[in-house]
Amino acid sequence: MKLASFLLDGHASYGVIDGSEMVDAGAILRVQFPDLKSVIAADALDAVRSAMATAARLPLAAVTLAPVIGNPDKIFCVGHNYETHRLETGRDKTSYPSIFTRFADSQTGHGQPIILPTVSTMLDYEGELAIVIGKGGRAIAGADALAHVAGYSCYNDASVRDWQWHTAQFTPGKNFPDTGSFGPWLVTADEIPDPSTLSVTTRVNGTVVQSQPTADMIFPIPRLIAYISTFTPLSPGDVIVTGTPGGVGAKRQPPSWLQAGDVVEIDIPGVGLLVNPVQAEA
């Protein structure tokens, strides 16, 4: 199933993508399950399937897609998780993944603008595969990790590099409003039994700037889940953004920064195509 969060006439809901339609399961289930995170936490996909029989069907073009999970308790991002990106950044090899955090209110949805802040001239793209936790836990074994995944989505961890580089800490450059694009939907884990068989491609204005198979991750998804869940409990709806391939704008010669009017696509066949225009901050 493809699950999505959306807005219709200013009202939030969630539903199932069925071809060119949004099946508004949230309109039926919202008293018991107010949002997609609560559906995942209750393992209530069967309730969603049942609701599809009577739920309103809306043209997908009539709704505004929101971040797949707009209210995760935690968003973990993984740095330098592809060798091509580690090499282009000059980072040393490590035995453990580099983890930083993004705030939920920095996210935006498919089709919505990524905002170039007035205080920056160095906005960059980072195409990534995101996972959403379905079954929480602490100290999850790598062998069991994929059973804790609700599904997969696309993510553009757009980075305000000048603010990222103020110090060795990434947090400021990773949390400007409307820079973390998440969508267009969540593909449930039963449709992707092995996420290492996917590929991540980023295009800017139609030109491929990143492309790499997820099998090239230095720290595969089970290792990331095991590592993160060792230092903090994972909860349903938590998001892990698994790292970007080489080819970021900051490391091109000359550097290639996103400008207002650009269009960025994150393409993960089998998962989705996430598209966002870039817009200057008002």
C-alpha positions as protocol buffer text, in pm:
chain_id: "A"
residue {
  index: 1
  type: MET
  ca { x: 0 y: 0 z: 0 }
}
residue {
  index: 2
  type: LYS
  ca { x: 96 y: 361 z: -58 }
}
residue {
  index: 3
  type: LEU
  ca { x: -4 y: 572 z: 241 }
}
residue {
  index: 4
  type: ALA
  ca { x: 3 y: 950 z: 242 }
}
residue {
  index: 5
  type: SER
  ca { x: -77 y: 1247 z: 462 }
}
residue {
  index: 6
  type: PHE
  ca { x: -252 y: 1536 z: 292 }
}
residue {
  index: 7
  type: LEU
  ca { x: -447 y: 1859 z: 324 }
}
residue {
  index: 8
  type: LEU
  ca { x: -784 y: 1926 z: 162 }
}
residue {
  index: 9
  type: ASP
  ca { x: -935 y: 2272 z: 199 }
}
residue {
  index: 10
  type: GLY
  ca { x: -703 y: 2332 z: 492 }
}
residue {
  index: 11
  type: HIS
  ca { x: -806 y: 2014 z: 677 }
}
residue {
  index: 12
  type: ALA
  ca { x: -550 y: 1742 z: 750 }
}
residue {
  index: 13
  type: SER
  ca { x: -619 y: 1380 z: 669 }
}
residue {
  index: 14
  type: TYR
  ca { x: -448 y: 1066 z: 543 }
}
residue {
  index: 15
  type: GLY
  ca { x: -527 y: 793 z: 302 }
}
residue {
  index: 16
  type: VAL
  ca { x: -425 y: 542 z: 39 }
}
residue {
  index: 17
  type: ILE
  ca { x: -299 y: 624 z: -308 }
}
residue {
  index: 18
  type: ASP
  ca { x: -494 y: 424 z: -566 }
}
residue {
  index: 19
  type: GLY
  ca { x: -381 y: 519 z: -914 }
}
residue {
  index: 20
  type: SER
  ca { x: -468 y: 884 z: -966 }
}
residue {
  index: 21
  type: GLU
  ca { x: -694 y: 896 z: -659 }
}
residue {
  index: 22
  type: MET
  ca { x: -654 y: 954 z: -287 }
}
residue {
  index: 23
  type: VAL
  ca { x: -881 y: 729 z: -82 }
}
residue {
  index: 24
  type: ASP
  ca { x: -959 y: 940 z: 225 }
}
residue {
  index: 25
  type: ALA
  ca { x: -940 y: 675 z: 500 }
}
residue {
  index: 26
  type: GLY
  ca { x: -871 y: 943 z: 760 }
}
residue {
  index: 27
  type: ALA
  ca { x: -1221 y: 1086 z: 720 }
}
residue {
  index: 28
  type: ILE
  ca { x: -1360 y: 756 z: 849 }
}
residue {
  index: 29
  type: LEU
  ca { x: -1091 y: 659 z: 1102 }
}
residue {
  index: 30
  type: ARG
  ca { x: -973 y: 989 z: 1249 }
}
residue {
  index: 31
  type: VAL
  ca { x: -1164 y: 957 z: 1578 }
}
residue {
  index: 32
  type: GLN
  ca { x: -974 y: 640 z: 1661 }
}
residue {
  index: 33
  type: PHE
  ca { x: -662 y: 715 z: 1456 }
}
residue {
  index: 34
  type: PRO
  ca { x: -617 y: 1093 z: 1413 }
}
residue {
  index: 35
  type: ASP
  ca { x: -313 y: 1073 z: 1186 }
}
residue {
  index: 36
  type: LEU
  ca { x: -90 y: 832 z: 998 }
}
residue {
  index: 37
  type: LYS
  ca { x: 151 y: 798 z: 1289 }
}
residue {
  index: 38
  type: SER
  ca { x: -130 y: 671 z: 1511 }
}
residue {
  index: 39
  type: VAL
  ca { x: -229 y: 417 z: 1244 }
}
residue {
  index: 40
  type: ILE
  ca { x: 128 y: 289 z: 1235 }
}
residue {
  index: 41
  type: ALA
  ca { x: 158 y: 281 z: 1614 }
}
residue {
  index: 42
  type: ALA
  ca { x: -158 y: 70 z: 1641 }
}
residue {
  index: 43
  type: ASP
  ca { x: -56 y: -157 z: 1352 }
}
residue {
  index: 44
  type: ALA
  ca { x: -396 y: -69 z: 1207 }
}
residue {
  index: 45
  type: LEU
  ca { x: -337 y: -115 z: 835 }
}
residue {
  index: 46
  type: ASP
  ca { x: -625 y: -363 z: 822 }
}
residue {
  index: 47
  type: ALA
  ca { x: -855 y: -86 z: 946 }
}
residue {
  index: 48
  type: VAL
  ca { x: -730 y: 136 z: 665 }
}
residue {
  index: 49
  type: ARG
  ca { x: -795 y: -139 z: 411 }
}
residue {
  index: 50
  type: SER
  ca { x: -1148 y: -186 z: 544 }
}
residue {
  index: 51
  type: ALA
  ca { x: -1215 y: 189 z: 532 }
}
residue {
  index: 52
  type: MET
  ca { x: -1122 y: 198 z: 163 }
}
residue {
  index: 53
  type: ALA
  ca { x: -1451 y: 26 z: 76 }
}
residue {
  index: 54
  type: THR
  ca { x: -1659 y: 329 z: 178 }
}
residue {
  index: 55
  type: ALA
  ca { x: -1410 y: 616 z: 193 }
}
residue {
  index: 56
  type: ALA
  ca { x: -1440 y: 912 z: -42 }
}
residue {
  index: 57
  type: ARG
  ca { x: -1214 y: 904 z: -344 }
}
residue {
  index: 58
  type: LEU
  ca { x: -1050 y: 1234 z: -429 }
}
residue {
  index: 59
  type: PRO
  ca { x: -850 y: 1325 z: -738 }
}
residue {
  index: 60
  type: LEU
  ca { x: -487 y: 1318 z: -629 }
}
residue {
  index: 61
  type: ALA
  ca { x: -441 y: 1651 z: -804 }
}
residue {
  index: 62
  type: ALA
  ca { x: -703 y: 1806 z: -572 }
}
residue {
  index: 63
  type: VAL
  ca { x: -512 y: 1745 z: -248 }
}
residue {
  index: 64
  type: THR
  ca { x: -193 y: 1894 z: -108 }
}
residue {
  index: 65
  type: LEU
  ca { x: 50 y: 1624 z: -1 }
}
residue {
  index: 66
  type: ALA
  ca { x: 209 y: 1684 z: 339 }
}
residue {
  index: 67
  type: PRO
  ca { x: 521 y: 1526 z: 491 }
}
residue {
  index: 68
  type: VAL
  ca { x: 443 y: 1155 z: 521 }
}
residue {
  index: 69
  type: ILE
  ca { x: 483 y: 1169 z: 899 }
}
residue {
  index: 70
  type: GLY
  ca { x: 440 y: 1528 z: 1005 }
}
residue {
  index: 71
  type: ASN
  ca { x: 481 y: 1466 z: 1378 }
}
residue {
  index: 72
  type: PRO
  ca { x: 752 y: 1206 z: 1434 }
}
residue {
  index: 73
  type: ASP
  ca { x: 899 y: 1194 z: 1783 }
}
residue {
  index: 74
  type: LYS
  ca { x: 1246 y: 1169 z: 1633 }
}
residue {
  index: 75
  type: ILE
  ca { x: 1411 y: 1219 z: 1294 }
}
residue {
  index: 76
  type: PHE
  ca { x: 1760 y: 1073 z: 1261 }
}
residue {
  index: 77
  type: CYS
  ca { x: 1978 y: 1159 z: 961 }
}
residue {
  index: 78
  type: VAL
  ca { x: 2286 y: 962 z: 865 }
}
residue {
  index: 79
  type: GLY
  ca { x: 2594 y: 1141 z: 737 }
}
residue {
  index: 80
  type: HIS
  ca { x: 2845 y: 1010 z: 482 }
}
residue {
  index: 81
  type: ASN
  ca { x: 2679 y: 671 z: 442 }
}
residue {
  index: 82
  type: TYR
  ca { x: 2787 y: 616 z: 81 }
}
residue {
  index: 83
  type: GLU
  ca { x: 3155 y: 580 z: -1 }
}
residue {
  index: 84
  type: THR
  ca { x: 3128 y: 826 z: -291 }
}
residue {
  index: 85
  type: HIS
  ca { x: 2999 y: 1094 z: -54 }
}
residue {
  index: 86
  type: ARG
  ca { x: 3255 y: 1010 z: 217 }
}
residue {
  index: 87
  type: LEU
  ca { x: 3534 y: 1045 z: -39 }
}
residue {
  index: 88
  type: GLU
  ca { x: 3410 y: 1373 z: -186 }
}
residue {
  index: 89
  type: THR
  ca { x: 3386 y: 1524 z: 163 }
}
residue {
  index: 90
  type: GLY
  ca { x: 3729 y: 1396 z: 267 }
}
residue {
  index: 91
  type: ARG
  ca { x: 3595 y: 1228 z: 579 }
}
residue {
  index: 92
  type: ASP
  ca { x: 3793 y: 951 z: 748 }
}
residue {
  index: 93
  type: LYS
  ca { x: 3652 y: 601 z: 756 }
}
residue {
  index: 94
  type: THR
  ca { x: 3475 y: 521 z: 1081 }
}
residue {
  index: 95
  type: SER
  ca { x: 3347 y: 209 z: 1255 }
}
residue {
  index: 96
  type: TYR
  ca { x: 3018 y: 374 z: 1348 }
}
residue {
  index: 97
  type: PRO
  ca { x: 2760 y: 578 z: 1156 }
}
residue {
  index: 98
  type: SER
  ca { x: 2750 y: 956 z: 1186 }
}
residue {
  index: 99
  type: ILE
  ca { x: 2407 y: 1055 z: 1322 }
}
residue {
  index: 100
  type: PHE
  ca { x: 2249 y: 1398 z: 1346 }
}
residue {
  index: 101
  type: THR
  ca { x: 1891 y: 1513 z: 1399 }
}
residue {
  index: 102
  type: ARG
  ca { x: 1634 y: 1709 z: 1207 }
}
residue {
  index: 103
  type: PHE
  ca { x: 1329 y: 1871 z: 1366 }
}
residue {
  index: 104
  type: ALA
  ca { x: 979 y: 1779 z: 1254 }
}
residue {
  index: 105
  type: ASP
  ca { x: 882 y: 2141 z: 1187 }
}
residue {
  index: 106
  type: SER
  ca { x: 1161 y: 2176 z: 929 }
}
residue {
  index: 107
  type: GLN
  ca { x: 980 y: 1936 z: 693 }
}
residue {
  index: 108
  type: THR
  ca { x: 772 y: 1996 z: 383 }
}
residue {
  index: 109
  type: GLY
  ca { x: 578 y: 1776 z: 144 }
}
residue {
  index: 110
  type: HIS
  ca { x: 588 y: 1666 z: -217 }
}
residue {
  index: 111
  type: GLY
  ca { x: 514 y: 1948 z: -459 }
}
residue {
  index: 112
  type: GLN
  ca { x: 569 y: 2215 z: -196 }
}
residue {
  index: 113
  type: PRO
  ca { x: 859 y: 2462 z: -223 }
}
residue {
  index: 114
  type: ILE
  ca { x: 1190 y: 2410 z: -53 }
}
residue {
  index: 115
  type: ILE
  ca { x: 1277 y: 2752 z: 85 }
}
residue {
  index: 116
  type: LEU
  ca { x: 1611 y: 2921 z: 18 }
}
residue {
  index: 117
  type: PRO
  ca { x: 1670 y: 3131 z: 333 }
}
residue {
  index: 118
  type: THR
  ca { x: 1755 y: 3498 z: 298 }
}
residue {
  index: 119
  type: VAL
  ca { x: 2061 y: 3442 z: 521 }
}
residue {
  index: 120
  type: SER
  ca { x: 2215 y: 3182 z: 288 }
}
residue {
  index: 121
  type: THR
  ca { x: 2362 y: 3151 z: -60 }
}
residue {
  index: 122
  type: MET
  ca { x: 2451 y: 2782 z: -21 }
}
residue {
  index: 123
  type: LEU
  ca { x: 2138 y: 2569 z: -39 }
}
residue {
  index: 124
  type: ASP
  ca { x: 2219 y: 2212 z: -143 }
}
residue {
  index: 125
  type: TYR
  ca { x: 2024 y: 1895 z: -229 }
}
residue {
  index: 126
  type: GLU
  ca { x: 2064 y: 1552 z: -72 }
}
residue {
  index: 127
  type: GLY
  ca { x: 1852 y: 1272 z: -217 }
}
residue {
  index: 128
  type: GLU
  ca { x: 1795 y: 989 z: 32 }
}
residue {
  index: 129
  type: LEU
  ca { x: 1587 y: 685 z: 118 }
}
residue {
  index: 130
  type: ALA
  ca { x: 1387 y: 731 z: 439 }
}
residue {
  index: 131
  type: ILE
  ca { x: 1250 y: 457 z: 660 }
}
residue {
  index: 132
  type: VAL
  ca { x: 961 y: 490 z: 903 }
}
residue {
  index: 133
  type: ILE
  ca { x: 962 y: 279 z: 1216 }
}
residue {
  index: 134
  type: GLY
  ca { x: 652 y: 68 z: 1269 }
}
residue {
  index: 135
  type: LYS
  ca { x: 734 y: -139 z: 1573 }
}
residue {
  index: 136
  type: GLY
  ca { x: 931 y: 43 z: 1839 }
}
residue {
  index: 137
  type: GLY
  ca { x: 1203 y: -97 z: 2058 }
}
residue {
  index: 138
  type: ARG
  ca { x: 1535 y: -59 z: 2232 }
}
residue {
  index: 139
  type: ALA
  ca { x: 1857 y: -244 z: 2141 }
}
residue {
  index: 140
  type: ILE
  ca { x: 1699 y: -402 z: 1836 }
}
residue {
  index: 141
  type: ALA
  ca { x: 1913 y: -680 z: 1689 }
}
residue {
  index: 142
  type: GLY
  ca { x: 2027 y: -629 z: 1332 }
}
residue {
  index: 143
  type: ALA
  ca { x: 1876 y: -964 z: 1234 }
}
residue {
  index: 144
  type: ASP
  ca { x: 1535 y: -842 z: 1353 }
}
residue {
  index: 145
  type: ALA
  ca { x: 1560 y: -482 z: 1237 }
}
residue {
  index: 146
  type: LEU
  ca { x: 1360 y: -492 z: 913 }
}
residue {
  index: 147
  type: ALA
  ca { x: 1062 y: -634 z: 1104 }
}
residue {
  index: 148
  type: HIS
  ca { x: 1050 y: -297 z: 1284 }
}
residue {
  index: 149
  type: VAL
  ca { x: 1006 y: -98 z: 960 }
}
residue {
  index: 150
  type: ALA
  ca { x: 660 y: 24 z: 861 }
}
residue {
  index: 151
  type: GLY
  ca { x: 770 y: 139 z: 518 }
}
residue {
  index: 152
  type: TYR
  ca { x: 990 y: 350 z: 294 }
}
residue {
  index: 153
  type: SER
  ca { x: 976 y: 694 z: 138 }
}
residue {
  index: 154
  type: CYS
  ca { x: 1190 y: 952 z: -41 }
}
residue {
  index: 155
  type: TYR
  ca { x: 1362 y: 1237 z: 138 }
}
residue {
  index: 156
  type: ASN
  ca { x: 1549 y: 1548 z: 30 }
}
residue {
  index: 157
  type: ASP
  ca { x: 1765 y: 1644 z: 326 }
}
residue {
  index: 158
  type: ALA
  ca { x: 1825 y: 1986 z: 174 }
}
residue {
  index: 159
  type: SER
  ca { x: 2115 y: 2152 z: 353 }
}
residue {
  index: 160
  type: VAL
  ca { x: 2198 y: 2516 z: 418 }
}
residue {
  index: 161
  type: ARG
  ca { x: 2571 y: 2460 z: 387 }
}
residue {
  index: 162
  type: ASP
  ca { x: 2704 y: 2795 z: 508 }
}
residue {
  index: 163
  type: TRP
  ca { x: 2513 y: 2748 z: 834 }
}
residue {
  index: 164
  type: GLN
  ca { x: 2609 y: 2381 z: 849 }
}
residue {
  index: 165
  type: TRP
  ca { x: 2974 y: 2483 z: 827 }
}
residue {
  index: 166
  type: HIS
  ca { x: 2966 y: 2747 z: 1101 }
}
residue {
  index: 167
  type: THR
  ca { x: 3103 y: 2477 z: 1334 }
}
residue {
  index: 168
  type: ALA
  ca { x: 3161 y: 2102 z: 1325 }
}
residue {
  index: 169
  type: GLN
  ca { x: 2797 y: 2051 z: 1433 }
}
residue {
  index: 170
  type: PHE
  ca { x: 2543 y: 2002 z: 1152 }
}
residue {
  index: 171
  type: THR
  ca { x: 2226 y: 2104 z: 1335 }
}
residue {
  index: 172
  type: PRO
  ca { x: 2184 y: 2470 z: 1220 }
}
residue {
  index: 173
  type: GLY
  ca { x: 2223 y: 2390 z: 852 }
}
residue {
  index: 174
  type: LYS
  ca { x: 1982 y: 2098 z: 866 }
}
residue {
  index: 175
  type: ASN
  ca { x: 1682 y: 2260 z: 1033 }
}
residue {
  index: 176
  type: PHE
  ca { x: 1576 y: 2570 z: 844 }
}
residue {
  index: 177
  type: PRO
  ca { x: 1199 y: 2574 z: 779 }
}
residue {
  index: 178
  type: ASP
  ca { x: 1074 y: 2390 z: 470 }
}
residue {
  index: 179
  type: THR
  ca { x: 1408 y: 2228 z: 383 }
}
residue {
  index: 180
  type: GLY
  ca { x: 1343 y: 1862 z: 468 }
}
residue {
  index: 181
  type: SER
  ca { x: 1115 y: 1731 z: 195 }
}
residue {
  index: 182
  type: PHE
  ca { x: 948 y: 1399 z: 279 }
}
residue {
  index: 183
  type: GLY
  ca { x: 724 y: 1205 z: 43 }
}
residue {
  index: 184
  type: PRO
  ca { x: 534 y: 1172 z: -173 }
}
residue {
  index: 185
  type: TRP
  ca { x: 400 y: 873 z: 21 }
}
residue {
  index: 186
  type: LEU
  ca { x: 500 y: 574 z: 232 }
}
residue {
  index: 187
  type: VAL
  ca { x: 531 y: 238 z: 58 }
}
residue {
  index: 188
  type: THR
  ca { x: 457 y: -31 z: 315 }
}
residue {
  index: 189
  type: ALA
  ca { x: 739 y: -269 z: 399 }
}
residue {
  index: 190
  type: ASP
  ca { x: 562 y: -575 z: 257 }
}
residue {
  index: 191
  type: GLU
  ca { x: 615 y: -429 z: -91 }
}
residue {
  index: 192
  type: ILE
  ca { x: 991 y: -388 z: -38 }
}
residue {
  index: 193
  type: PRO
  ca { x: 1124 y: -700 z: 135 }
}
residue {
  index: 194
  type: ASP
  ca { x: 1487 y: -599 z: 69 }
}
residue {
  index: 195
  type: PRO
  ca { x: 1560 y: -224 z: 72 }
}
residue {
  index: 196
  type: SER
  ca { x: 1920 y: -289 z: -34 }
}
residue {
  index: 197
  type: THR
  ca { x: 1791 y: -358 z: -388 }
}
residue {
  index: 198
  type: LEU
  ca { x: 1675 y: 2 z: -443 }
}
residue {
  index: 199
  type: SER
  ca { x: 1853 y: 296 z: -604 }
}
residue {
  index: 200
  type: VAL
  ca { x: 1853 y: 669 z: -531 }
}
residue {
  index: 201
  type: THR
  ca { x: 1872 y: 925 z: -812 }
}
residue {
  index: 202
  type: THR
  ca { x: 1857 y: 1303 z: -775 }
}
residue {
  index: 203
  type: ARG
  ca { x: 1787 y: 1539 z: -1064 }
}
residue {
  index: 204
  type: VAL
  ca { x: 1807 y: 1918 z: -1069 }
}
residue {
  index: 205
  type: ASN
  ca { x: 1616 y: 2076 z: -1357 }
}
residue {
  index: 206
  type: GLY
  ca { x: 1613 y: 1735 z: -1527 }
}
residue {
  index: 207
  type: THR
  ca { x: 1988 y: 1672 z: -1500 }
}
residue {
  index: 208
  type: VAL
  ca { x: 2107 y: 1373 z: -1298 }
}
residue {
  index: 209
  type: VAL
  ca { x: 2337 y: 1491 z: -1018 }
}
residue {
  index: 210
  type: GLN
  ca { x: 2332 y: 1184 z: -790 }
}
residue {
  index: 211
  type: SER
  ca { x: 2269 y: 817 z: -864 }
}
residue {
  index: 212
  type: GLN
  ca { x: 2368 y: 513 z: -661 }
}
residue {
  index: 213
  type: PRO
  ca { x: 2223 y: 180 z: -546 }
}
residue {
  index: 214
  type: THR
  ca { x: 2129 y: 149 z: -181 }
}
residue {
  index: 215
  type: ALA
  ca { x: 2344 y: -165 z: -170 }
}
residue {
  index: 216
  type: ASP
  ca { x: 2639 y: 77 z: -158 }
}
residue {
  index: 217
  type: MET
  ca { x: 2548 y: 208 z: 188 }
}
residue {
  index: 218
  type: ILE
  ca { x: 2846 y: 181 z: 423 }
}
residue {
  index: 219
  type: PHE
  ca { x: 2609 y: 107 z: 712 }
}
residue {
  index: 220
  type: PRO
  ca { x: 2304 y: -86 z: 584 }
}
residue {
  index: 221
  type: ILE
  ca { x: 1958 y: -22 z: 722 }
}
residue {
  index: 222
  type: PRO
  ca { x: 1961 y: -310 z: 975 }
}
residue {
  index: 223
  type: ARG
  ca { x: 2289 y: -179 z: 1117 }
}
residue {
  index: 224
  type: LEU
  ca { x: 2148 y: 174 z: 1144 }
}
residue {
  index: 225
  type: ILE
  ca { x: 1838 y: 56 z: 1330 }
}
residue {
  index: 226
  type: ALA
  ca { x: 2045 y: -158 z: 1566 }
}
residue {
  index: 227
  type: TYR
  ca { x: 2292 y: 124 z: 1634 }
}
residue {
  index: 228
  type: ILE
  ca { x: 2036 y: 402 z: 1687 }
}
residue {
  index: 229
  type: SER
  ca { x: 1808 y: 187 z: 1902 }
}
residue {
  index: 230
  type: THR
  ca { x: 2100 y: 113 z: 2132 }
}
residue {
  index: 231
  type: PHE
  ca { x: 2135 y: 474 z: 2248 }
}
residue {
  index: 232
  type: THR
  ca { x: 1766 y: 570 z: 2234 }
}
residue {
  index: 233
  type: PRO
  ca { x: 1436 y: 383 z: 2209 }
}
residue {
  index: 234
  type: LEU
  ca { x: 1276 y: 392 z: 1866 }
}
residue {
  index: 235
  type: SER
  ca { x: 904 y: 465 z: 1852 }
}
residue {
  index: 236
  type: PRO
  ca { x: 641 y: 408 z: 1584 }
}
residue {
  index: 237
  type: GLY
  ca { x: 655 y: 692 z: 1334 }
}
residue {
  index: 238
  type: ASP
  ca { x: 1021 y: 773 z: 1397 }
}
residue {
  index: 239
  type: VAL
  ca { x: 1211 y: 847 z: 1077 }
}
residue {
  index: 240
  type: ILE
  ca { x: 1563 y: 744 z: 976 }
}
residue {
  index: 241
  type: VAL
  ca { x: 1701 y: 925 z: 671 }
}
residue {
  index: 242
  type: THR
  ca { x: 1970 y: 688 z: 553 }
}
residue {
  index: 243
  type: GLY
  ca { x: 2233 y: 904 z: 382 }
}
residue {
  index: 244
  type: THR
  ca { x: 2302 y: 1059 z: 43 }
}
residue {
  index: 245
  type: PRO
  ca { x: 2522 y: 944 z: -246 }
}
residue {
  index: 246
  type: GLY
  ca { x: 2811 y: 1142 z: -383 }
}
residue {
  index: 247
  type: GLY
  ca { x: 2746 y: 1431 z: -617 }
}
residue {
  index: 248
  type: VAL
  ca { x: 2621 y: 1699 z: -378 }
}
residue {
  index: 249
  type: GLY
  ca { x: 2639 y: 2053 z: -508 }
}
residue {
  index: 250
  type: ALA
  ca { x: 2889 y: 2163 z: -244 }
}
residue {
  index: 251
  type: LYS
  ca { x: 3159 y: 1930 z: -377 }
}
residue {
  index: 252
  type: ARG
  ca { x: 3119 y: 2002 z: -747 }
}
residue {
  index: 253
  type: GLN
  ca { x: 3376 y: 2215 z: -925 }
}
residue {
  index: 254
  type: PRO
  ca { x: 3264 y: 2487 z: -917 }
}
residue {
  index: 255
  type: PRO
  ca { x: 3005 y: 2435 z: -644 }
}
residue {
  index: 256
  type: SER
  ca { x: 2647 y: 2419 z: -772 }
}
residue {
  index: 257
  type: TRP
  ca { x: 2399 y: 2575 z: -532 }
}
residue {
  index: 258
  type: LEU
  ca { x: 2022 y: 2558 z: -565 }
}
residue {
  index: 259
  type: GLN
  ca { x: 1858 y: 2876 z: -687 }
}
residue {
  index: 260
  type: ALA
  ca { x: 1502 y: 3004 z: -678 }
}
residue {
  index: 261
  type: GLY
  ca { x: 1315 y: 2848 z: -970 }
}
residue {
  index: 262
  type: ASP
  ca { x: 1511 y: 2521 z: -967 }
}
residue {
  index: 263
  type: VAL
  ca { x: 1320 y: 2193 z: -947 }
}
residue {
  index: 264
  type: VAL
  ca { x: 1466 y: 1900 z: -752 }
}
residue {
  index: 265
  type: GLU
  ca { x: 1352 y: 1540 z: -801 }
}
residue {
  index: 266
  type: ILE
  ca { x: 1439 y: 1246 z: -578 }
}
residue {
  index: 267
  type: ASP
  ca { x: 1362 y: 928 z: -771 }
}
residue {
  index: 268
  type: ILE
  ca { x: 1362 y: 589 z: -598 }
}
residue {
  index: 269
  type: PRO
  ca { x: 1196 y: 335 z: -830 }
}
residue {
  index: 270
  type: GLY
  ca { x: 957 y: 115 z: -636 }
}
residue {
  index: 271
  type: VAL
  ca { x: 918 y: 385 z: -371 }
}
residue {
  index: 272
  type: GLY
  ca { x: 828 y: 712 z: -540 }
}
residue {
  index: 273
  type: LEU
  ca { x: 925 y: 1035 z: -711 }
}
residue {
  index: 274
  type: LEU
  ca { x: 957 y: 1334 z: -478 }
}
residue {
  index: 275
  type: VAL
  ca { x: 948 y: 1670 z: -657 }
}
residue {
  index: 276
  type: ASN
  ca { x: 999 y: 2017 z: -509 }
}
residue {
  index: 277
  type: PRO
  ca { x: 1056 y: 2359 z: -660 }
}
residue {
  index: 278
  type: VAL
  ca { x: 1299 y: 2594 z: -488 }
}
residue {
  index: 279
  type: GLN
  ca { x: 1163 y: 2928 z: -373 }
}
residue {
  index: 280
  type: ALA
  ca { x: 1335 y: 3226 z: -214 }
}
residue {
  index: 281
  type: GLU
  ca { x: 1224 y: 3314 z: 137 }
}
residue {
  index: 282
  type: ALA
  ca { x: 977 y: 3600 z: 137 }
}
